[in-house]
CSV table of C-alpha atoms in Angstrom, one decimal:
chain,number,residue,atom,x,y,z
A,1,UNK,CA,149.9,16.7,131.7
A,2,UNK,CA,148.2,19.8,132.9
A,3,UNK,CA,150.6,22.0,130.6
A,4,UNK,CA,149.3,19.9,127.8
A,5,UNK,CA,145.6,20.2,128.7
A,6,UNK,CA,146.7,24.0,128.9
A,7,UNK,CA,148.3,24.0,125.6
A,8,UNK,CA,145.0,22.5,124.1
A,9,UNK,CA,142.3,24.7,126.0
A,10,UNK,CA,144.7,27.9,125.2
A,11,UNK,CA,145.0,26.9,121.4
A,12,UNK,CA,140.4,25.8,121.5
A,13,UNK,CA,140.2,29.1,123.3
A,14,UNK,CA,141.9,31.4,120.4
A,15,UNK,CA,139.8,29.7,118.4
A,16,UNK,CA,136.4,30.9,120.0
A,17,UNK,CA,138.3,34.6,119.8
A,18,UNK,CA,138.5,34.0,115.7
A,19,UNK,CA,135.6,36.1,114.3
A,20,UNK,CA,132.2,34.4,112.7
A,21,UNK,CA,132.5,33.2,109.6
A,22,UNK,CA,131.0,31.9,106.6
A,23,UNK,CA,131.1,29.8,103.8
A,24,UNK,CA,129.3,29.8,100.7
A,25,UNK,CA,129.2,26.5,98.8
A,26,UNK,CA,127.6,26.4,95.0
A,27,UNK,CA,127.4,29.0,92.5
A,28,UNK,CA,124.6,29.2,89.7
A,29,UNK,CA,125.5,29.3,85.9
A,30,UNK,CA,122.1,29.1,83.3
A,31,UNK,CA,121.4,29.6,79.9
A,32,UNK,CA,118.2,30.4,78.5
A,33,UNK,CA,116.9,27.6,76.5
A,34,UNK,CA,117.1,28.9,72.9
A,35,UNK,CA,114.0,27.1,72.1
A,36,UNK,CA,112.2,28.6,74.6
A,37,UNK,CA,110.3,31.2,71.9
A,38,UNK,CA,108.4,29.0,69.7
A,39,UNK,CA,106.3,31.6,67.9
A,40,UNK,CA,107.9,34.3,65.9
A,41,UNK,CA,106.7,37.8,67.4
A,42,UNK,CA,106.2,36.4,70.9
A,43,UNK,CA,108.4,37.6,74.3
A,44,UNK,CA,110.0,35.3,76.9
A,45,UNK,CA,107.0,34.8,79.1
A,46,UNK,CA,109.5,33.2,82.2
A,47,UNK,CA,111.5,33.2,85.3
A,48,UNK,CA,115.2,31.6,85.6
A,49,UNK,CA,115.1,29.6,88.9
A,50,UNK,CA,117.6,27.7,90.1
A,51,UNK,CA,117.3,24.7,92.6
A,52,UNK,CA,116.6,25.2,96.4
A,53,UNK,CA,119.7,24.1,97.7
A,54,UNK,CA,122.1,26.5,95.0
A,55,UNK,CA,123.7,27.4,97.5
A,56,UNK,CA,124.3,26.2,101.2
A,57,UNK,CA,125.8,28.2,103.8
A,58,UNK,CA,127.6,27.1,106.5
A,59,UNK,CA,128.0,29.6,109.8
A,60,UNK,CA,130.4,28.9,112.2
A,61,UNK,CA,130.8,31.9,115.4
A,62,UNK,CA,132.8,31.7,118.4
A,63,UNK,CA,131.4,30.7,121.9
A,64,UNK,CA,131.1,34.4,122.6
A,65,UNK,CA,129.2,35.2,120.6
A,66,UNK,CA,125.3,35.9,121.4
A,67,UNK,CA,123.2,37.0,117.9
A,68,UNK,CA,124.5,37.6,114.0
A,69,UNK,CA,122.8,38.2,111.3
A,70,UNK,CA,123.6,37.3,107.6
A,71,UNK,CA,123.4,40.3,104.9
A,72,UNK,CA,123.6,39.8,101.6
A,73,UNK,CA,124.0,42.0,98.5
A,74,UNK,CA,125.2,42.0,94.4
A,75,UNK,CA,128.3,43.3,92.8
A,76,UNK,CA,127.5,43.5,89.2
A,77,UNK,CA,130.6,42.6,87.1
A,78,UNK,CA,128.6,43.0,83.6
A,79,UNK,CA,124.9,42.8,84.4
A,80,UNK,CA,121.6,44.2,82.6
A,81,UNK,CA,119.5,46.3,85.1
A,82,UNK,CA,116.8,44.4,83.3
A,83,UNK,CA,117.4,41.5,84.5
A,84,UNK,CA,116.5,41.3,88.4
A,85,UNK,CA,117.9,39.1,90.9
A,86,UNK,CA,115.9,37.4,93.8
A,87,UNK,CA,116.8,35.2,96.5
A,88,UNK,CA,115.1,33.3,99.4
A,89,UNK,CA,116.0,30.9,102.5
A,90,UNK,CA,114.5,27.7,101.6
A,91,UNK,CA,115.4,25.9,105.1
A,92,UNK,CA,117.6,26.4,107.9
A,93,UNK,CA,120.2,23.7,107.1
A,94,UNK,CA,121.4,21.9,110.4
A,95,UNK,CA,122.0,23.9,113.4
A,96,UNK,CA,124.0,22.8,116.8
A,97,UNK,CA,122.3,22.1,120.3
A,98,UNK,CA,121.0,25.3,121.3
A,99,UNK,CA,121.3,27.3,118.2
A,100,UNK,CA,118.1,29.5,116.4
A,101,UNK,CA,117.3,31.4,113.4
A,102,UNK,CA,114.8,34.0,112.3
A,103,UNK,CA,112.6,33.8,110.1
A,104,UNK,CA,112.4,29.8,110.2
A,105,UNK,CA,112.5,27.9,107.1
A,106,UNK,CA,110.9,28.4,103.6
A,107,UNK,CA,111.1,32.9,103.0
A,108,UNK,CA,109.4,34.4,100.2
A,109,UNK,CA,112.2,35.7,97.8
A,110,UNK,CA,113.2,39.4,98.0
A,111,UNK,CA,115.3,41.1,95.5
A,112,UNK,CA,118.6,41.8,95.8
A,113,UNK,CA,120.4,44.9,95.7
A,114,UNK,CA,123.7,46.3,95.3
A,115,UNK,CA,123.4,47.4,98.7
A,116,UNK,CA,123.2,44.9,101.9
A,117,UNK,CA,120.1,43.4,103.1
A,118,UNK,CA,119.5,41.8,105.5
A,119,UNK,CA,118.8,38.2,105.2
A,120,UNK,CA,118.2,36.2,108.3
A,121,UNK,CA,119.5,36.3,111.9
A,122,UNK,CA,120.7,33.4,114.1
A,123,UNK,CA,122.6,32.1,117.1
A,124,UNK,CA,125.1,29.7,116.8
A,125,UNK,CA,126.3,27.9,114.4
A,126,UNK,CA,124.9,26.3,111.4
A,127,UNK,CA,125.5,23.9,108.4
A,128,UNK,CA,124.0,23.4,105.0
A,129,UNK,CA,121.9,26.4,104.8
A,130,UNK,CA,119.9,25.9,101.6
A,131,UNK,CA,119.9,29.2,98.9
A,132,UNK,CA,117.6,29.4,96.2
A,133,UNK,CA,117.5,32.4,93.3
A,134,UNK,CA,115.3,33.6,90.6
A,135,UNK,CA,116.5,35.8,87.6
A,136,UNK,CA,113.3,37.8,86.1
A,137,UNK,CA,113.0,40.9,83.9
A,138,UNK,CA,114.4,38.3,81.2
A,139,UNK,CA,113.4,39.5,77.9
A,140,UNK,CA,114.1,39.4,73.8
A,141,UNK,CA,114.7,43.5,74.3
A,142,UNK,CA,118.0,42.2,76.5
A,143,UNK,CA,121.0,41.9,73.6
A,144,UNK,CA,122.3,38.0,73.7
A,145,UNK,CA,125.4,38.2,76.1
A,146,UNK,CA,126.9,36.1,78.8
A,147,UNK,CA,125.8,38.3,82.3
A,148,UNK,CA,127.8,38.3,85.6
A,149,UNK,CA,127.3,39.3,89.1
A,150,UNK,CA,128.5,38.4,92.2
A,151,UNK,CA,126.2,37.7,95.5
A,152,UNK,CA,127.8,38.1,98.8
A,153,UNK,CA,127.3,36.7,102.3
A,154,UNK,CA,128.5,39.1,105.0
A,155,UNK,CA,127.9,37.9,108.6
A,156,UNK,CA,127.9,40.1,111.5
A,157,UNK,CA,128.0,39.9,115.4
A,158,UNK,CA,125.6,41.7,117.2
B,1,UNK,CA,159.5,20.2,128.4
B,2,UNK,CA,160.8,21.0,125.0
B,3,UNK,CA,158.3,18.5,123.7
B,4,UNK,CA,155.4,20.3,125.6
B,5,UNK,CA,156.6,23.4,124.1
B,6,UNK,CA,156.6,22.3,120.4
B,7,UNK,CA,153.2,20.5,120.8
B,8,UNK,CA,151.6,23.9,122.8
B,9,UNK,CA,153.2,26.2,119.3
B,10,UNK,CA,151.6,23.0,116.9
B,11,UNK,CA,148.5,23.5,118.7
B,12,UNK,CA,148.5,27.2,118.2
B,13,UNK,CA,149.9,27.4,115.1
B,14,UNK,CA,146.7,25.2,113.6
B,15,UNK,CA,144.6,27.0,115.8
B,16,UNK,CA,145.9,30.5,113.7
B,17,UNK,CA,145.4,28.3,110.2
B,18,UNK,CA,141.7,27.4,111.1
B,19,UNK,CA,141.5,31.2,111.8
B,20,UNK,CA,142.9,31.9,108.4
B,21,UNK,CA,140.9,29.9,106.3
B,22,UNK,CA,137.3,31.7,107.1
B,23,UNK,CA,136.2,35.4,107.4
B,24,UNK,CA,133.0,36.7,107.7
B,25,UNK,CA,132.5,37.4,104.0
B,26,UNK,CA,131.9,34.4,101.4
B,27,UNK,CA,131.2,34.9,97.7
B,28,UNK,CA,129.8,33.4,94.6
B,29,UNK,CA,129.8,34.3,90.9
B,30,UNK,CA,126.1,33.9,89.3
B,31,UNK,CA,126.0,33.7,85.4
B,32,UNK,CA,122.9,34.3,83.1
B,33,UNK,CA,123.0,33.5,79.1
B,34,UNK,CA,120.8,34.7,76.9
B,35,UNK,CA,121.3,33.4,73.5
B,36,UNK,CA,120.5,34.5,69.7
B,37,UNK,CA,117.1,34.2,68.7
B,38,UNK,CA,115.9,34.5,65.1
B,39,UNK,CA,112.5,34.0,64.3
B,40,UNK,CA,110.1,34.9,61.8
B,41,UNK,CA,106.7,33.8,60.5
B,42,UNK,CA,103.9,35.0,58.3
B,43,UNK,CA,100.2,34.9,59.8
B,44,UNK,CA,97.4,35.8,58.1
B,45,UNK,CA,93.6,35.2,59.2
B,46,UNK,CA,92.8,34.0,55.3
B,47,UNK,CA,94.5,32.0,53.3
B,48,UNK,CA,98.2,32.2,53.4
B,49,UNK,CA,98.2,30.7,49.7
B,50,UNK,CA,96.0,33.3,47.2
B,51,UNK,CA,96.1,34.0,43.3
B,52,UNK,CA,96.5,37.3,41.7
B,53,UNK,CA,93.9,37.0,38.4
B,54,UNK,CA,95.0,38.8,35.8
B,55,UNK,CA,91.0,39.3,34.3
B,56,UNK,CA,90.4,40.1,30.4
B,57,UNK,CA,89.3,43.1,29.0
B,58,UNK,CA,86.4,45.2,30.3
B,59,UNK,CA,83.1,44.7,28.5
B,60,UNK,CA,83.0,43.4,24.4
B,61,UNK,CA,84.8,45.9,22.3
B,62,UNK,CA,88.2,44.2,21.3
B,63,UNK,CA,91.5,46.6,21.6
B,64,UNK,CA,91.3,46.9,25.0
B,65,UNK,CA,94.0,45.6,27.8
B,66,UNK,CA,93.8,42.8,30.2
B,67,UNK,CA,92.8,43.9,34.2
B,68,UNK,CA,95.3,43.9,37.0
B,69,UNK,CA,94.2,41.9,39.9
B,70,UNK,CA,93.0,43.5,43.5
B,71,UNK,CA,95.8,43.5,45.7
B,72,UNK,CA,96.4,41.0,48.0
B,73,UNK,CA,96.7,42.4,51.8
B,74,UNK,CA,95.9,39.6,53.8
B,75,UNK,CA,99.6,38.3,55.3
B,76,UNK,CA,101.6,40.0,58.2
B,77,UNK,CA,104.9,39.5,59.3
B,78,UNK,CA,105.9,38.3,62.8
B,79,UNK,CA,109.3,38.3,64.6
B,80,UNK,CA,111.1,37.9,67.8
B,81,UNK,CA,114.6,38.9,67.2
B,82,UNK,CA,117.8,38.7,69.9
B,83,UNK,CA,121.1,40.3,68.7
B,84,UNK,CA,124.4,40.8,70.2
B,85,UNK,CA,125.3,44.2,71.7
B,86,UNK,CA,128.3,43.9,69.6
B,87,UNK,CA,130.1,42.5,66.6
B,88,UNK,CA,128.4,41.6,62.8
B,89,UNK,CA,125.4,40.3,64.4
B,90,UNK,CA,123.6,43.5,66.1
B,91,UNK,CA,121.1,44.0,63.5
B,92,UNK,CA,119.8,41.9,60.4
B,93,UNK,CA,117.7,42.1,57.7
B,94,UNK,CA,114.3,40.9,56.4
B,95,UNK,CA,114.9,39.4,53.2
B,96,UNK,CA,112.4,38.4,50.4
B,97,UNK,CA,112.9,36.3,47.8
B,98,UNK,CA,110.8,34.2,45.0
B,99,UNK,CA,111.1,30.6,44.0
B,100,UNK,CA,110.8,31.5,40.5
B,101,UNK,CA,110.3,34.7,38.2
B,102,UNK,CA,107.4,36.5,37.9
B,103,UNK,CA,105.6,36.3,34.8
B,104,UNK,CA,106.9,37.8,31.8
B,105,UNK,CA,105.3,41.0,30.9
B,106,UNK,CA,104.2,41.7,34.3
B,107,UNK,CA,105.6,43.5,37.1
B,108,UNK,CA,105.1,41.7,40.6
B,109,UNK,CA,105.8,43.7,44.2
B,110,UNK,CA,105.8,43.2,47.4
B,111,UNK,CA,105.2,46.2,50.6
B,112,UNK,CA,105.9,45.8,53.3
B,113,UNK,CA,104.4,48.4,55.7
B,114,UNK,CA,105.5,50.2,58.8
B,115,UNK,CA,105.5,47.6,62.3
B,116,UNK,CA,101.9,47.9,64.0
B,117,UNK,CA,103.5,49.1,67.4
B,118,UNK,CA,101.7,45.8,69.1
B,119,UNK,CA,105.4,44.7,70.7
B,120,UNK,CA,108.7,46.4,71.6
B,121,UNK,CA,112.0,46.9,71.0
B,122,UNK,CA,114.2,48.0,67.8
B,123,UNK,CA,111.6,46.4,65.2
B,124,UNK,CA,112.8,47.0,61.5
B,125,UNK,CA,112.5,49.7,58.8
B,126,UNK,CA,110.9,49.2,55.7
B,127,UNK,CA,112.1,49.6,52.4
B,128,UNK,CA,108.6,50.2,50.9
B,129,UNK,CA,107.7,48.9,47.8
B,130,UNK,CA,110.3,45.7,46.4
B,131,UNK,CA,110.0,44.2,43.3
B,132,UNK,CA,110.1,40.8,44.1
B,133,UNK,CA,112.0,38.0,42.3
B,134,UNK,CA,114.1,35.3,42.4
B,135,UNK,CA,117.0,37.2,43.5
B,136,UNK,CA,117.2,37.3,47.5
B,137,UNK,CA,116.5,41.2,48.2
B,138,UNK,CA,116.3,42.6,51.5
B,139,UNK,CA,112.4,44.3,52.6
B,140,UNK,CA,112.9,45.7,56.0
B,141,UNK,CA,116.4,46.4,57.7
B,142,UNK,CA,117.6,47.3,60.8
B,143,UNK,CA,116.2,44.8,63.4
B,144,UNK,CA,117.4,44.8,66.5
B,145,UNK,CA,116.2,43.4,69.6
B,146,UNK,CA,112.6,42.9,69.7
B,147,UNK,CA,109.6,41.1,69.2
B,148,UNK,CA,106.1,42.3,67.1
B,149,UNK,CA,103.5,40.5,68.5
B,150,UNK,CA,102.6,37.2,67.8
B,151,UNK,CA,99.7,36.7,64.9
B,152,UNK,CA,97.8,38.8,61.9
B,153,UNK,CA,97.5,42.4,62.7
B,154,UNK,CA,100.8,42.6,64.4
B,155,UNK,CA,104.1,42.9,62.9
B,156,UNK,CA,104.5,44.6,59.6
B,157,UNK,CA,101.3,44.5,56.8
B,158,UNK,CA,102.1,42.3,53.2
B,159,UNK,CA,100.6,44.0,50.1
B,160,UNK,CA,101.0,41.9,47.2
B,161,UNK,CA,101.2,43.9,43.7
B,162,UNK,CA,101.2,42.3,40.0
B,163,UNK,CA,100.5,44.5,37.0
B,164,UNK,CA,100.8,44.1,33.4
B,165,UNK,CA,103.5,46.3,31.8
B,166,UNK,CA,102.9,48.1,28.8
B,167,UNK,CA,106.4,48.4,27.7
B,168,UNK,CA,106.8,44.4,27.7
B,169,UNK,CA,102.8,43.3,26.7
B,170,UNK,CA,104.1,41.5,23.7
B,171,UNK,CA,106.0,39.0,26.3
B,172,UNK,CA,102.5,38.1,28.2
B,173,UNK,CA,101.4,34.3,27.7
B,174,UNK,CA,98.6,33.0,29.0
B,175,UNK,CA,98.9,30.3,32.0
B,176,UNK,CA,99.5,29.9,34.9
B,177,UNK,CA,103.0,30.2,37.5
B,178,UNK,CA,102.9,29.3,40.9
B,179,UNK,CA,105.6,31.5,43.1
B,180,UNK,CA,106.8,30.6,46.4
B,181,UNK,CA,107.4,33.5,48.3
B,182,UNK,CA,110.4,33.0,51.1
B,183,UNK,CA,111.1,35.5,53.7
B,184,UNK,CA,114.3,35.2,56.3
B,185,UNK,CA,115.8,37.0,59.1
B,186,UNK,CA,119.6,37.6,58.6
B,187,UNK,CA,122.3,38.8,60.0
B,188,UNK,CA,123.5,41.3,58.2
C-alpha cells in the first residue's frame, strides 16, 4: 500500500516538475462585409472586432512555481502592414484557490507586434481566460486578398 | 510486487503524456478578408438630367447656321474601387456608353477631367475628350485601389459637348432625342 501511495505521489510529483503551460482555444476568421461602402467615392470608416471571449486561455503551472507572465506577439504569414492588430484581456477567466493576476479584468487594447509583449502576469493556474481583438487601418487602398497572421501565447516563470 | 511495479511505470508513463501534451507556447491563426469593391456614381449639385439646345440663327438675316449649346459641366464622377494585387482584376476601366445615337448631323462628347485629389489611392487616367455613343467606350483607365471622395466636386469633372457638324448639316432634323448616358466600372 505505501509503495502504491509512493507510486502515485512520485508520478503527481513529476507532474508539478512539467513546465507552465498554456492553451489557446478559438481562432478568429472575418470578412469585410462587401456591402459595407454604400456610397461610391467613400472609404471604410470601421474597425474589425471580434467577440470578447475569441479566444480563452487556459494556464496551468506546477506547484513550484511562484509568478509567470503571459507575452504575446504576431507572426505575419501574408499580412498588410496597414492593417494593425490589437488585443485586450476582457476578464480573468476562472482562477484556482489562491491564484492572482495583474492587471484585473477588462484592459484597454494594445497593439500587437511582431515582437513579445507583455500581456498580463499571474500566479497559479487559470481557466477560460477571455481574448478579444480588433483589426484597424482597414481600408479600400488595401488590394482584396485573404490576410494571415499568427498570434502567440508564450508563458514564462519568473 | 510485479503488479506494483507495472501500476508505479502506468502511473509514470501518463504522468510523461500529460507532460507532452502542453508547452509553454500556444498558437492561433487570425484571418482578415477584404473583398472586391466596385462602385461608381455620378453627383452633381444641379440637375443630373439637362438638355443641350441647339438655338437658331443669330439675329434676322437668313443664311446663317444654327448655335451650339453651352456646355454642360455640372456632373462629377465618384468611385471607391478595391482590386486584387494579382490576376485580370488589378485595374479596370471607366466605361461610357449612350442608350442611343446622337443626333445626326451633330457631334456629341463627353470629358472627363483629371481626379480632384479629394481621396487616395491609384484613382484613374483620363482619356480626355470621347465621343460618345452607343458603342461601350472606355473614359478613364487604370483604376486601382482607391476611393475619390464621396459627392460633386470630388472625383473626376463631366463636360458635356454637342455641336453641329458642317460636313454632315444636310442630315440635321429638327426634334428632339433623349440619351441615357451609362457609366460602369470594369475589370479590365
Amino acid at each position: 500500500m505505501k509503495t502504491i501511495l509512493f507510486c502515485i505521489i512520485f508520478s503527481l510529483s513529476i507532474n508539478c516538475i512539467n513546465a507552465q503551460s498554456i492553451n489557446a482555444i478559438g481562432s478568429w476568421s472575418v470578412s469585410v462585409p462587401s456591402n459595407t461602402i454604400s456610397e461610391a467615392g467613400n472609404d471604410y470608416n470601421m474597425n474589425l472586432t471580434s467577440m470578447t471571449n475569441q479566444t480563452t486561455l487556459d494556464i496551468n503551472v506546477p506547484l513550484s512555481t511562484t509568478n509567470w507572465r503571459v507575452d504575446v506577439n504576431k507572426q505575419d504569414s501574408f499580412w498588410n502592414n496597414s492593417l494593425t492588430l490589437w488585443i485586450r484581456k476582457t476578464g480573468d477567466g476562472v482562477g484556482v484557490a489562491g491564484s492572482s493576476i495583474s492587471p484585473i479584468g477588462l484592459i484597454p487594447f494594445f497593439q500587437l507586434a511582431n515582437m513579445g509583449q507583455s500581456f498580463f502576469s499571474g500566479v497559479k493556474n487559470y481557466v477560460g481566460l477571455p481574448v478579444q481583438y480588433e483589426i484597424r487601418g482597414l481600408s479600400v487602398l488595401i488590394p482584396a486578398s485573404t490576410y494571415n497572421t499568427t498570434v502567440v501565447y508564450t508563458i514564462t516563470e519568473y | 510486487m510485479k503488479k506494483i511495479i507495472v501500476f508505479g511505470i502506468l502511473c509514470m508513463s501518463l504522468s510523461f503524456i500529460g507532460f507532452s501534451q502542453d508547452t509553454n507556447l500556444d498558437s492561433h491563426t487570425l484571418t482578415v478578408t477584404i473583398p472586391e469593391v466596385a462602385l461608381l456614381d455620378l453627383e452633381t449639385s444641379a440637375n443630373r438630367n439637362f438638355t443641350l439646345a441647339f438655338t437658331g440663327p443669330m439675329g434676322t438675316e437668313a443664311g446663317k447656321r444654327i448655335q451650339n449649346p453651352l456646355p454642360n459641366a455640372d456632373i462629377w464622377i465618384n468611385y471607391t474601387s478595391i482590386v486584387t494585387a494579382s490576376g485580370p482584376d488589378v485595374s479596370r476601366n471607366v466605361n461610357v456608353t449612350s442608350s442611343v445615337n446622337n443626333p445626326g448631323g451633330t457631334a456629341f462628347s463627353a470629358t472627363a477631367a483629371a481626379d480632384a485629389g479629394l481621396g487616395a489611392g491609384t484613382v484613374g487616367t483620363t482619356l480626355g475628350n470621347v465621343s460618345v455613343d452607343n458603342t461601350i467606350q472606355p473614359i478613364i483607365t487604370n483604376v486601382g485601389s482607391c476611393y475619390t471622395g464621396n459627392g460633386p466636386t470630388k472625383g473626376h469633372r463631366l463636360t458635356y459637348n454637342t455641336n453641329v457638324v458642317n460636313a454632315n448639316y444636310a442630315l440635321l432634323r429638327a426634334g428632339t432625342t433623349v440619351m441615357v448616358i451609362t457609366y460602369t466600372l470594369t475589370d479590365n
